[in-house]
XYZ file of N, CA and C in Angstrom:
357
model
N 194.710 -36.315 -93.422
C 195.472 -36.005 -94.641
C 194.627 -36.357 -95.856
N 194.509 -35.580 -96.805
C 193.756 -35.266 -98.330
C 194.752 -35.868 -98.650
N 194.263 -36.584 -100.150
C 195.073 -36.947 -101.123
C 194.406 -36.489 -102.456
N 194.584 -36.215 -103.795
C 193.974 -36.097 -104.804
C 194.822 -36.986 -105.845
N 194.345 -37.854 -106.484
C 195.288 -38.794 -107.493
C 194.658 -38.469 -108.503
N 195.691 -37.994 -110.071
C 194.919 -38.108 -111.172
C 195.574 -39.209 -111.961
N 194.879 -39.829 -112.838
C 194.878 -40.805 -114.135
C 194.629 -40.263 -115.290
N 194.920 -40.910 -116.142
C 194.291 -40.660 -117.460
C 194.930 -40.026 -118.825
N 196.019 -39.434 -118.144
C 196.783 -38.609 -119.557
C 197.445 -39.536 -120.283
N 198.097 -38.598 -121.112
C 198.676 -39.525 -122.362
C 198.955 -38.446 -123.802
N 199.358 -39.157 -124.497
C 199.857 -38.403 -126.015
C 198.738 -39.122 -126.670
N 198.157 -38.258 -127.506
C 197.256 -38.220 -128.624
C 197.012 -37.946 -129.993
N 196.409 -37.625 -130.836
C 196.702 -37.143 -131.934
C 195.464 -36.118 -131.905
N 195.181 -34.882 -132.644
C 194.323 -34.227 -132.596
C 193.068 -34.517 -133.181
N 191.768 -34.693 -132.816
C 190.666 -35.249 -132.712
C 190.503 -36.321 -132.028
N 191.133 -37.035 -130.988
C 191.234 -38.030 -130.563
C 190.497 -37.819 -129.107
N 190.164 -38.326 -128.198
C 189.653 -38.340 -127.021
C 190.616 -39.022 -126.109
N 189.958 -38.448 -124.544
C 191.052 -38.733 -122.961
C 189.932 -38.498 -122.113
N 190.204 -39.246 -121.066
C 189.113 -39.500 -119.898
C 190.385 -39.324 -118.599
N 189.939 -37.787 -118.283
C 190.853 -38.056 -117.049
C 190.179 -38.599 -115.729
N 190.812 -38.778 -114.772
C 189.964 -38.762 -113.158
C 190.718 -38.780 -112.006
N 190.078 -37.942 -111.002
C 190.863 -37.859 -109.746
C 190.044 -38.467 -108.920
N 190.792 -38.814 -108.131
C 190.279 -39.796 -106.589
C 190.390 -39.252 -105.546
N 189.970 -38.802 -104.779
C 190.597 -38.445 -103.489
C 190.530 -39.348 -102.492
N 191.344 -38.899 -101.411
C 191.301 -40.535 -100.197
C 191.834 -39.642 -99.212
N 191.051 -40.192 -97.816
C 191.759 -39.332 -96.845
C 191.506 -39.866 -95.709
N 192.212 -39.818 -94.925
C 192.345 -40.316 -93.538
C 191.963 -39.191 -92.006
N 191.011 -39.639 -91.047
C 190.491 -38.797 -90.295
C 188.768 -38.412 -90.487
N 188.378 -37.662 -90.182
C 187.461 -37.282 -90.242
C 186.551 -37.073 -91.591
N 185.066 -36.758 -91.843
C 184.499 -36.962 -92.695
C 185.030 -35.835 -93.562
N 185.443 -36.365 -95.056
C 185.527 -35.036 -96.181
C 184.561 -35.036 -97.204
N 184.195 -33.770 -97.291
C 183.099 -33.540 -97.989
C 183.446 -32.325 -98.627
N 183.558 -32.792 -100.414
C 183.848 -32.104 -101.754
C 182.442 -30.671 -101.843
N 182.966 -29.613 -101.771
C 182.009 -28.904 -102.688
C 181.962 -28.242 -103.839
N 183.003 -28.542 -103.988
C 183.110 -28.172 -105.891
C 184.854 -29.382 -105.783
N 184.336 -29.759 -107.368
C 185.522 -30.069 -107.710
C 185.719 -29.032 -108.838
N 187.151 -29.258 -109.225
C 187.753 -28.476 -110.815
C 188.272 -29.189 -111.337
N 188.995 -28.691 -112.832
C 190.219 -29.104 -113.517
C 190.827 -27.907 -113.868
N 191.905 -27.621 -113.613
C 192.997 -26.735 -114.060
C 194.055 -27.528 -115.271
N 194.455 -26.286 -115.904
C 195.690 -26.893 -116.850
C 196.404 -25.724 -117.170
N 197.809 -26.108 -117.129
C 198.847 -25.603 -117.544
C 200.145 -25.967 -118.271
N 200.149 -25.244 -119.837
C 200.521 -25.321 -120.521
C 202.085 -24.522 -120.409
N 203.419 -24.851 -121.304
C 204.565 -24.531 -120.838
C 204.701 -22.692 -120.799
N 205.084 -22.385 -120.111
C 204.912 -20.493 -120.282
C 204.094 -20.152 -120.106
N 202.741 -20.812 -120.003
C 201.157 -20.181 -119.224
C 200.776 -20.186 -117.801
N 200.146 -19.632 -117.328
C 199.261 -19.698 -116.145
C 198.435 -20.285 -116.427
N 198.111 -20.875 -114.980
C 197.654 -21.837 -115.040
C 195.595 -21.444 -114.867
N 195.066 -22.234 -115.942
C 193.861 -21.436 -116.059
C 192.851 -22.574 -115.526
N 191.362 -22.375 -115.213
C 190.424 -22.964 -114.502
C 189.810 -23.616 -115.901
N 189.454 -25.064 -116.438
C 189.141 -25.467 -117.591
C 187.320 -25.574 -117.515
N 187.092 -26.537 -116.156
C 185.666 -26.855 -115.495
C 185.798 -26.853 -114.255
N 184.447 -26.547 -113.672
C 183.944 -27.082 -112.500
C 182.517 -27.674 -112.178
N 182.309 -28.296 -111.406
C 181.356 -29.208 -110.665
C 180.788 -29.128 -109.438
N 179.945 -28.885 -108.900
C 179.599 -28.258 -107.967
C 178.530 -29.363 -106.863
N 178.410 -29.046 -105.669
C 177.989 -29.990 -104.911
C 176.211 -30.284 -105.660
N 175.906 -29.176 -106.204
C 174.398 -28.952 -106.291
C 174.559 -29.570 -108.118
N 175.578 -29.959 -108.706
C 175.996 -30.816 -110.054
C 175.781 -29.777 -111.318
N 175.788 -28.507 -110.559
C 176.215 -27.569 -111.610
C 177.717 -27.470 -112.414
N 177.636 -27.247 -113.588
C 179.198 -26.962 -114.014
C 179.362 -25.901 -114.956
N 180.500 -25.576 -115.214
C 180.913 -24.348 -115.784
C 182.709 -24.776 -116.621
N 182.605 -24.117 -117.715
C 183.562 -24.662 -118.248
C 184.229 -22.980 -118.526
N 185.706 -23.288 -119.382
C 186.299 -22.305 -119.746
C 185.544 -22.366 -121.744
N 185.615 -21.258 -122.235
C 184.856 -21.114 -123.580
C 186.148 -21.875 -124.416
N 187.030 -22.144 -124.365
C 187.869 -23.054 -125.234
C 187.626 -24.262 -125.145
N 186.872 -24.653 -124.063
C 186.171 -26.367 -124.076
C 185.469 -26.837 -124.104
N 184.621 -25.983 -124.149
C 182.807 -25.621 -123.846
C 182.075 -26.342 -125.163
N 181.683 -27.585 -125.013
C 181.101 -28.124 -126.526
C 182.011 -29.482 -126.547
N 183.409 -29.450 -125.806
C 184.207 -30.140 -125.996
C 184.661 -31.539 -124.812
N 184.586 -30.372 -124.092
C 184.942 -31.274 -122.545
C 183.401 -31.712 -121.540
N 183.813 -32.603 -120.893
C 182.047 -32.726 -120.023
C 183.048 -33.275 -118.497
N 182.673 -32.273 -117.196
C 183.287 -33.106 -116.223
C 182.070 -33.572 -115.679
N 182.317 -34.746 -115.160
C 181.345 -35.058 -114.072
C 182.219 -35.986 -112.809
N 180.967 -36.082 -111.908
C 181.870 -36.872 -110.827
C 180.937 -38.141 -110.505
N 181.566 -38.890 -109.680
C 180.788 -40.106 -108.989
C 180.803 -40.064 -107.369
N 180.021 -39.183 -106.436
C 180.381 -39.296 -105.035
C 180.732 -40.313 -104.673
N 179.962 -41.642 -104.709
C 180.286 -42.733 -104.358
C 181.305 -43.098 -104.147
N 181.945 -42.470 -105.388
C 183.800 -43.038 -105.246
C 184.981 -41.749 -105.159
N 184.315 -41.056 -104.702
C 185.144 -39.712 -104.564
C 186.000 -39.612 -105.644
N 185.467 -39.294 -106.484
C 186.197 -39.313 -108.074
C 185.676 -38.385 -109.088
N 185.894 -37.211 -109.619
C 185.973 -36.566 -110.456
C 186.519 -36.879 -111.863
N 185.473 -36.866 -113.182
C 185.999 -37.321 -114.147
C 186.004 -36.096 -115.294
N 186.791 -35.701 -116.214
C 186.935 -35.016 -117.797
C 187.268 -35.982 -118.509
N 186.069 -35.393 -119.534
C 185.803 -36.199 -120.414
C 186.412 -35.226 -121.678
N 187.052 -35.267 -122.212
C 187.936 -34.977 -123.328
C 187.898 -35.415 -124.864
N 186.722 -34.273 -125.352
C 187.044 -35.010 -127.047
C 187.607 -34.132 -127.526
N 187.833 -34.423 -129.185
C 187.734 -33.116 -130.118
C 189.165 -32.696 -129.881
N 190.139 -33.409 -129.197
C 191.606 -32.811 -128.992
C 192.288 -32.177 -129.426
N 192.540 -30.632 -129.380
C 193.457 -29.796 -130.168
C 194.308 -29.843 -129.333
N 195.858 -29.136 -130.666
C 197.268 -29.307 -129.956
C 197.229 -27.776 -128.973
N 196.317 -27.130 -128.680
C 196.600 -26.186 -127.998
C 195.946 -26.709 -126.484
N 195.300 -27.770 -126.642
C 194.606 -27.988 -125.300
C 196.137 -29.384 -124.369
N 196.968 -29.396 -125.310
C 198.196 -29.762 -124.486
C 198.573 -29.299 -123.443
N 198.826 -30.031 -122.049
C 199.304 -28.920 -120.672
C 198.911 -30.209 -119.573
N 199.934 -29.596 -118.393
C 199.523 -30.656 -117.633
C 198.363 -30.124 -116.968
N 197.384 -31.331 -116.530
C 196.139 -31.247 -115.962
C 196.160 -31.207 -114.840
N 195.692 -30.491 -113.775
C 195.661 -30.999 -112.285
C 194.197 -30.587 -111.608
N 193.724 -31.593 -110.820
C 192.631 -31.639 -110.663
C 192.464 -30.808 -108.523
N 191.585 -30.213 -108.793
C 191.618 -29.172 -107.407
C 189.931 -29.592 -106.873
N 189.907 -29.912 -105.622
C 188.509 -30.191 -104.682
C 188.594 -29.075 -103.439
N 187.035 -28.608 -103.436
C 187.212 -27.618 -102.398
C 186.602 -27.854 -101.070
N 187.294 -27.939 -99.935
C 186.371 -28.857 -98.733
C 185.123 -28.526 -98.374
N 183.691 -28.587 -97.949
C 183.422 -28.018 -97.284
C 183.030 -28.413 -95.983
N 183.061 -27.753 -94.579
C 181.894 -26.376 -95.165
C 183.588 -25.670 -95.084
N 184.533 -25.954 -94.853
C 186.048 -25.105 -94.570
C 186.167 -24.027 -95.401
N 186.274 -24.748 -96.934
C 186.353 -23.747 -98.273
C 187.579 -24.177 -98.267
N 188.781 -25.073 -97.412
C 189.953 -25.090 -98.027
C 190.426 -25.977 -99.281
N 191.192 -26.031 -100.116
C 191.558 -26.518 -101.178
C 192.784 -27.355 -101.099
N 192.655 -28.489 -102.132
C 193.524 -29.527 -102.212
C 193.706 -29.672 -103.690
N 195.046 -29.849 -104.116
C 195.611 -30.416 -105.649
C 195.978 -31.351 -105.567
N 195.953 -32.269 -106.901
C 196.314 -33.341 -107.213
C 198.092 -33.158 -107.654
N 198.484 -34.217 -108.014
C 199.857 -33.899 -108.550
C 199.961 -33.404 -109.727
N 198.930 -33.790 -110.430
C 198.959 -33.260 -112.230
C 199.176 -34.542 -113.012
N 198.642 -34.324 -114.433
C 199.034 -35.385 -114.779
C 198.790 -34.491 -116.418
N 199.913 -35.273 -117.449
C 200.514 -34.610 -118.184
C 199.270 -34.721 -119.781
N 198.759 -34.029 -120.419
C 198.081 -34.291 -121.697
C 198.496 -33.875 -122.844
N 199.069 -34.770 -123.385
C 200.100 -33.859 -124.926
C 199.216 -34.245 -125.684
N 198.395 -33.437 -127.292
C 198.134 -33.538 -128.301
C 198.760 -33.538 -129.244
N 198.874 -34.020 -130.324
C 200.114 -34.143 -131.416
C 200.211 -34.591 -132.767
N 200.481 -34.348 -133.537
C 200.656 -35.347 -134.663
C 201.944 -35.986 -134.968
């Protein structure tokens, strides 16, 4: 059994910074991440792909965060981190963080965890 835990959200004010991170933990056999992500979804939106991270430590962002956000991870601790500055109220939405197994290719979500911007 996969687990994905995220941390880190919270209410902010706009220009302010958030450090999210997911953990994963799992019981059984060896798991091995080949891409992590971050997804977010905002109320009435679909849910869109923000970054990803890749086994080879490539990443790719969505162009609304690009300059803004930085993910990285720590294998060591099976932990995926976004790094969050520059906070606009449109980047409000809950966050949920997605790891893709390999060599399977199957996918696991976190529960989400909520990021309001605000004044």
């Amino acid at each position: 059994q996969v687990q994905l835990v995220e941390s880190g959200g919270g209410l902010v004010q706009p220009g302010e910074s958030l450090r999210l991170s997911c953990e994963a933990s799992w019981s059984g056999s060896i798991f091995s991440i080949n891409a992590w992500s971050w997804y977010r979804q905002a109320p009435g939106k679909e849910r869109e792909l923000v970054a990803t991270i890749t086994r080879a430590s490539s990443t790719t962002y969505a162009g609304s965060v690009k300059g803004r956000f930085t993910i990285s991870r720590d294998s060591a601790k099976n932990t995926v981190y976004l790094q969050m500055n520059s906070l606009k109220s449109e980047d409000t939405a809950v966050y949920y963080c997605n790891a893709v197994r390999f060599p399977s290719g199957r996918e696991y979500w976190g529960q989400g965890t909520q990021v309001t911007v605000s004044s």
